[in-house]
Amino acid sequence: MIQIALATGEQLTIMQHFLQASHLPLAGLERDLWRAWLAWKDETPIACAGLERYGKRALLRSVAVAPTWRQQGIGSQLVRTVVQEAQALGIQEIYLLTEGAEAFFKRLGFQPIARENVPAALHASAEWNGACPQTATVMVLRCG
């Protein structure tokens, strides 16, 4: 059975390992991360996800699954858990930037949005400011 739990500060290096292995940006991770989650199988971390908070909005970032655990629904389970917990904490919209995972996020309810329609507060994110290229697709999930 897969367990999903909030990550501790000491577990940030586990997230960094997943992100590097998945070729995802590390920029702003330590500065901007509000909450982070790890998925575990027994005592082995197998996936991660994080949120940056900007008022009632958040940026979903750093969703990565260990290669041997991909295509088993773990990423979906993790993102659904993050969304539920974010909603419980008052987040009304969750945005993300992606290159190539649009279909995955669309299945989870995220919809593409034009870059110019993203609230200015999210422009403070390192992901918005160059960690993700301008060609990345922006998506949003409205929670309320």
PDB file of C-alpha atoms in Angstrom:
ATOM      1  CA  MET A   1       0.000   0.000   0.000  1.00  0.00           C
ATOM      2  CA  ILE A   2       1.210   3.511  -0.852  1.00  0.00           C
ATOM      3  CA  GLN A   3       1.415   6.058   1.955  1.00  0.00           C
ATOM      4  CA  ILE A   4       1.402   9.802   1.224  1.00  0.00           C
ATOM      5  CA  ALA A   5       2.632  12.190   3.894  1.00  0.00           C
ATOM      6  CA  LEU A   6       3.855  15.743   4.294  1.00  0.00           C
ATOM      7  CA  ALA A   7       7.595  15.917   3.797  1.00  0.00           C
ATOM      8  CA  THR A   8       9.815  17.283   6.514  1.00  0.00           C
ATOM      9  CA  GLY A   9      12.595  19.786   5.931  1.00  0.00           C
ATOM     10  CA  GLU A  10      15.140  17.003   6.293  1.00  0.00           C
ATOM     11  CA  GLN A  11      13.468  15.148   3.409  1.00  0.00           C
ATOM     12  CA  LEU A  12      14.038  17.974   0.933  1.00  0.00           C
ATOM     13  CA  THR A  13      17.104  16.146  -0.384  1.00  0.00           C
ATOM     14  CA  ILE A  14      14.858  13.213  -1.324  1.00  0.00           C
ATOM     15  CA  MET A  15      12.731  15.589  -3.408  1.00  0.00           C
ATOM     16  CA  GLN A  16      15.833  17.084  -5.000  1.00  0.00           C
ATOM     17  CA  HIS A  17      16.956  13.598  -6.030  1.00  0.00           C
ATOM     18  CA  PHE A  18      13.584  12.870  -7.680  1.00  0.00           C
ATOM     19  CA  LEU A  19      13.590  16.219  -9.480  1.00  0.00           C
ATOM     20  CA  GLN A  20      17.114  15.770 -10.807  1.00  0.00           C
ATOM     21  CA  ALA A  21      16.308  12.252 -12.019  1.00  0.00           C
ATOM     22  CA  SER A  22      13.201  13.599 -13.791  1.00  0.00           C
ATOM     23  CA  HIS A  23      14.996  16.649 -15.238  1.00  0.00           C
ATOM     24  CA  LEU A  24      12.704  19.044 -13.344  1.00  0.00           C
ATOM     25  CA  PRO A  25      13.884  22.419 -12.007  1.00  0.00           C
ATOM     26  CA  LEU A  26      15.264  22.847  -8.513  1.00  0.00           C
ATOM     27  CA  ALA A  27      15.205  26.652  -8.693  1.00  0.00           C
ATOM     28  CA  GLY A  28      13.240  28.208  -5.856  1.00  0.00           C
ATOM     29  CA  LEU A  29      12.557  24.868  -4.196  1.00  0.00           C
ATOM     30  CA  GLU A  30      14.032  25.807  -0.829  1.00  0.00           C
ATOM     31  CA  ARG A  31      12.864  29.431  -0.949  1.00  0.00           C
ATOM     32  CA  ASP A  32       9.331  29.105  -2.346  1.00  0.00           C
ATOM     33  CA  LEU A  33       8.065  25.701  -1.264  1.00  0.00           C
ATOM     34  CA  TRP A  34       5.108  26.006   1.096  1.00  0.00           C
ATOM     35  CA  ARG A  35       4.214  22.327   1.480  1.00  0.00           C
ATOM     36  CA  ALA A  36       5.708  19.152   0.071  1.00  0.00           C
ATOM     37  CA  TRP A  37       4.539  15.556   0.019  1.00  0.00           C
ATOM     38  CA  LEU A  38       6.288  12.243  -0.437  1.00  0.00           C
ATOM     39  CA  ALA A  39       4.705   8.965  -1.473  1.00  0.00           C
ATOM     40  CA  TRP A  40       6.189   5.907   0.213  1.00  0.00           C
ATOM     41  CA  LYS A  41       6.065   2.179  -0.410  1.00  0.00           C
ATOM     42  CA  ASP A  42       7.028   0.598   2.883  1.00  0.00           C
ATOM     43  CA  GLU A  43      10.038   2.737   3.884  1.00  0.00           C
ATOM     44  CA  THR A  44      11.095   3.703   0.369  1.00  0.00           C
ATOM     45  CA  PRO A  45      10.202   7.119  -1.051  1.00  0.00           C
ATOM     46  CA  ILE A  46       8.794   6.700  -4.573  1.00  0.00           C
ATOM     47  CA  ALA A  47       7.286  10.074  -5.554  1.00  0.00           C
ATOM     48  CA  CYS A  48       7.072  13.725  -4.582  1.00  0.00           C
ATOM     49  CA  ALA A  49       5.022  16.868  -5.167  1.00  0.00           C
ATOM     50  CA  GLY A  50       5.068  20.387  -3.799  1.00  0.00           C
ATOM     51  CA  LEU A  51       3.037  23.568  -3.611  1.00  0.00           C
ATOM     52  CA  GLU A  52       4.027  27.199  -3.550  1.00  0.00           C
ATOM     53  CA  ARG A  53       1.319  29.363  -1.986  1.00  0.00           C
ATOM     54  CA  TYR A  54       0.293  32.798  -3.237  1.00  0.00           C
ATOM     55  CA  GLY A  55      -2.695  33.856  -1.140  1.00  0.00           C
ATOM     56  CA  LYS A  56      -5.713  31.729  -2.138  1.00  0.00           C
ATOM     57  CA  ARG A  57      -3.779  30.394  -5.152  1.00  0.00           C
ATOM     58  CA  ALA A  58      -0.982  27.880  -5.368  1.00  0.00           C
ATOM     59  CA  LEU A  59       1.537  26.625  -7.892  1.00  0.00           C
ATOM     60  CA  LEU A  60       1.802  22.843  -8.093  1.00  0.00           C
ATOM     61  CA  ARG A  61       5.403  21.937  -8.756  1.00  0.00           C
ATOM     62  CA  SER A  62       7.926  19.180  -8.488  1.00  0.00           C
ATOM     63  CA  VAL A  63       5.628  16.261  -9.276  1.00  0.00           C
ATOM     64  CA  ALA A  64       7.985  13.354  -9.897  1.00  0.00           C
ATOM     65  CA  VAL A  65       7.696   9.577  -9.633  1.00  0.00           C
ATOM     66  CA  ALA A  66      10.622   7.163  -9.451  1.00  0.00           C
ATOM     67  CA  PRO A  67      11.053   5.494 -12.871  1.00  0.00           C
ATOM     68  CA  THR A  68      10.271   1.972 -11.652  1.00  0.00           C
ATOM     69  CA  TRP A  69       6.980   3.191 -10.133  1.00  0.00           C
ATOM     70  CA  ARG A  70       5.639   5.129 -13.115  1.00  0.00           C
ATOM     71  CA  GLN A  71       2.451   4.136 -14.962  1.00  0.00           C
ATOM     72  CA  GLN A  72       0.958   2.636 -11.800  1.00  0.00           C
ATOM     73  CA  GLY A  73      -1.335   5.479 -10.739  1.00  0.00           C
ATOM     74  CA  ILE A  74       0.967   6.780  -8.016  1.00  0.00           C
ATOM     75  CA  GLY A  75       1.377  10.220  -9.593  1.00  0.00           C
ATOM     76  CA  SER A  76      -2.395  10.553  -9.912  1.00  0.00           C
ATOM     77  CA  GLN A  77      -2.949   9.445  -6.323  1.00  0.00           C
ATOM     78  CA  LEU A  78      -0.309  11.914  -5.126  1.00  0.00           C
ATOM     79  CA  VAL A  79      -1.716  14.881  -7.072  1.00  0.00           C
ATOM     80  CA  ARG A  80      -5.267  14.112  -5.912  1.00  0.00           C
ATOM     81  CA  THR A  81      -4.043  14.060  -2.298  1.00  0.00           C
ATOM     82  CA  VAL A  82      -2.202  17.375  -2.744  1.00  0.00           C
ATOM     83  CA  VAL A  83      -5.316  18.965  -4.303  1.00  0.00           C
ATOM     84  CA  GLN A  84      -7.562  17.725  -1.467  1.00  0.00           C
ATOM     85  CA  GLU A  85      -5.197  18.991   1.203  1.00  0.00           C
ATOM     86  CA  ALA A  86      -4.773  22.339  -0.582  1.00  0.00           C
ATOM     87  CA  GLN A  87      -8.553  22.765  -0.767  1.00  0.00           C
ATOM     88  CA  ALA A  88      -8.842  21.986   2.942  1.00  0.00           C
ATOM     89  CA  LEU A  89      -6.285  24.763   3.584  1.00  0.00           C
ATOM     90  CA  GLY A  90      -8.317  27.303   1.616  1.00  0.00           C
ATOM     91  CA  ILE A  91      -6.600  27.195  -1.780  1.00  0.00           C
ATOM     92  CA  GLN A  92      -9.111  28.096  -4.510  1.00  0.00           C
ATOM     93  CA  GLU A  93      -6.973  27.734  -7.656  1.00  0.00           C
ATOM     94  CA  ILE A  94      -3.964  25.560  -8.382  1.00  0.00           C
ATOM     95  CA  TYR A  95      -1.728  26.428 -11.330  1.00  0.00           C
ATOM     96  CA  LEU A  96       1.136  24.493 -12.882  1.00  0.00           C
ATOM     97  CA  LEU A  97       3.688  24.698 -15.674  1.00  0.00           C
ATOM     98  CA  THR A  98       4.458  21.572 -17.666  1.00  0.00           C
ATOM     99  CA  GLU A  99       6.318  20.386 -20.706  1.00  0.00           C
ATOM    100  CA  GLY A 100       4.873  17.127 -21.904  1.00  0.00           C
ATOM    101  CA  ALA A 101       2.550  16.105 -19.073  1.00  0.00           C
ATOM    102  CA  GLU A 102      -0.519  18.012 -20.254  1.00  0.00           C
ATOM    103  CA  ALA A 103      -2.595  14.862 -20.831  1.00  0.00           C
ATOM    104  CA  PHE A 104      -1.748  13.538 -17.351  1.00  0.00           C
ATOM    105  CA  PHE A 105      -2.841  16.759 -15.648  1.00  0.00           C
ATOM    106  CA  LYS A 106      -5.908  17.134 -17.867  1.00  0.00           C
ATOM    107  CA  ARG A 107      -7.121  13.724 -16.632  1.00  0.00           C
ATOM    108  CA  LEU A 108      -6.896  15.152 -13.111  1.00  0.00           C
ATOM    109  CA  GLY A 109      -9.073  18.162 -13.961  1.00  0.00           C
ATOM    110  CA  PHE A 110      -6.468  20.784 -14.878  1.00  0.00           C
ATOM    111  CA  GLN A 111      -7.212  22.919 -17.939  1.00  0.00           C
ATOM    112  CA  PRO A 112      -4.824  24.906 -20.137  1.00  0.00           C
ATOM    113  CA  ILE A 113      -4.821  28.661 -19.591  1.00  0.00           C
ATOM    114  CA  ALA A 114      -3.122  31.498 -21.436  1.00  0.00           C
ATOM    115  CA  ARG A 115       0.003  32.806 -19.701  1.00  0.00           C
ATOM    116  CA  GLU A 116      -1.414  36.328 -19.676  1.00  0.00           C
ATOM    117  CA  ASN A 117      -4.381  35.091 -17.586  1.00  0.00           C
ATOM    118  CA  VAL A 118      -2.200  33.854 -14.722  1.00  0.00           C
ATOM    119  CA  PRO A 119      -2.496  36.109 -11.646  1.00  0.00           C
ATOM    120  CA  ALA A 120       0.462  38.435 -11.141  1.00  0.00           C
ATOM    121  CA  ALA A 121       1.215  37.018  -7.674  1.00  0.00           C
ATOM    122  CA  LEU A 122       2.403  33.754  -9.226  1.00  0.00           C
ATOM    123  CA  HIS A 123       4.955  35.646 -11.304  1.00  0.00           C
ATOM    124  CA  ALA A 124       7.141  35.750  -8.170  1.00  0.00           C
ATOM    125  CA  SER A 125       7.842  32.022  -8.526  1.00  0.00           C
ATOM    126  CA  ALA A 126      11.259  30.886  -9.735  1.00  0.00           C
ATOM    127  CA  GLU A 127       9.430  28.459 -12.008  1.00  0.00           C
ATOM    128  CA  TRP A 128       7.652  31.368 -13.685  1.00  0.00           C
ATOM    129  CA  ASN A 129      10.873  33.409 -13.864  1.00  0.00           C
ATOM    130  CA  GLY A 130      12.970  31.133 -16.007  1.00  0.00           C
ATOM    131  CA  ALA A 131      13.176  27.765 -14.270  1.00  0.00           C
ATOM    132  CA  CYS A 132      10.478  26.604 -16.685  1.00  0.00           C
ATOM    133  CA  PRO A 133      10.760  27.857 -20.260  1.00  0.00           C
ATOM    134  CA  GLN A 134       8.266  30.284 -21.800  1.00  0.00           C
ATOM    135  CA  THR A 135       7.094  27.413 -24.000  1.00  0.00           C
ATOM    136  CA  ALA A 136       5.805  25.438 -20.981  1.00  0.00           C
ATOM    137  CA  THR A 137       2.054  24.896 -20.932  1.00  0.00           C
ATOM    138  CA  VAL A 138       0.238  26.656 -18.099  1.00  0.00           C
ATOM    139  CA  MET A 139      -2.728  24.838 -16.558  1.00  0.00           C
ATOM    140  CA  VAL A 140      -5.184  25.597 -13.777  1.00  0.00           C
ATOM    141  CA  LEU A 141      -7.563  23.694 -11.543  1.00  0.00           C
ATOM    142  CA  ARG A 142     -10.301  25.773  -9.953  1.00  0.00           C
ATOM    143  CA  CYS A 143     -11.122  24.236  -6.595  1.00  0.00           C
ATOM    144  CA  GLY A 144     -14.086  26.281  -5.506  1.00  0.00           C
TER     145      GLY A 144
END
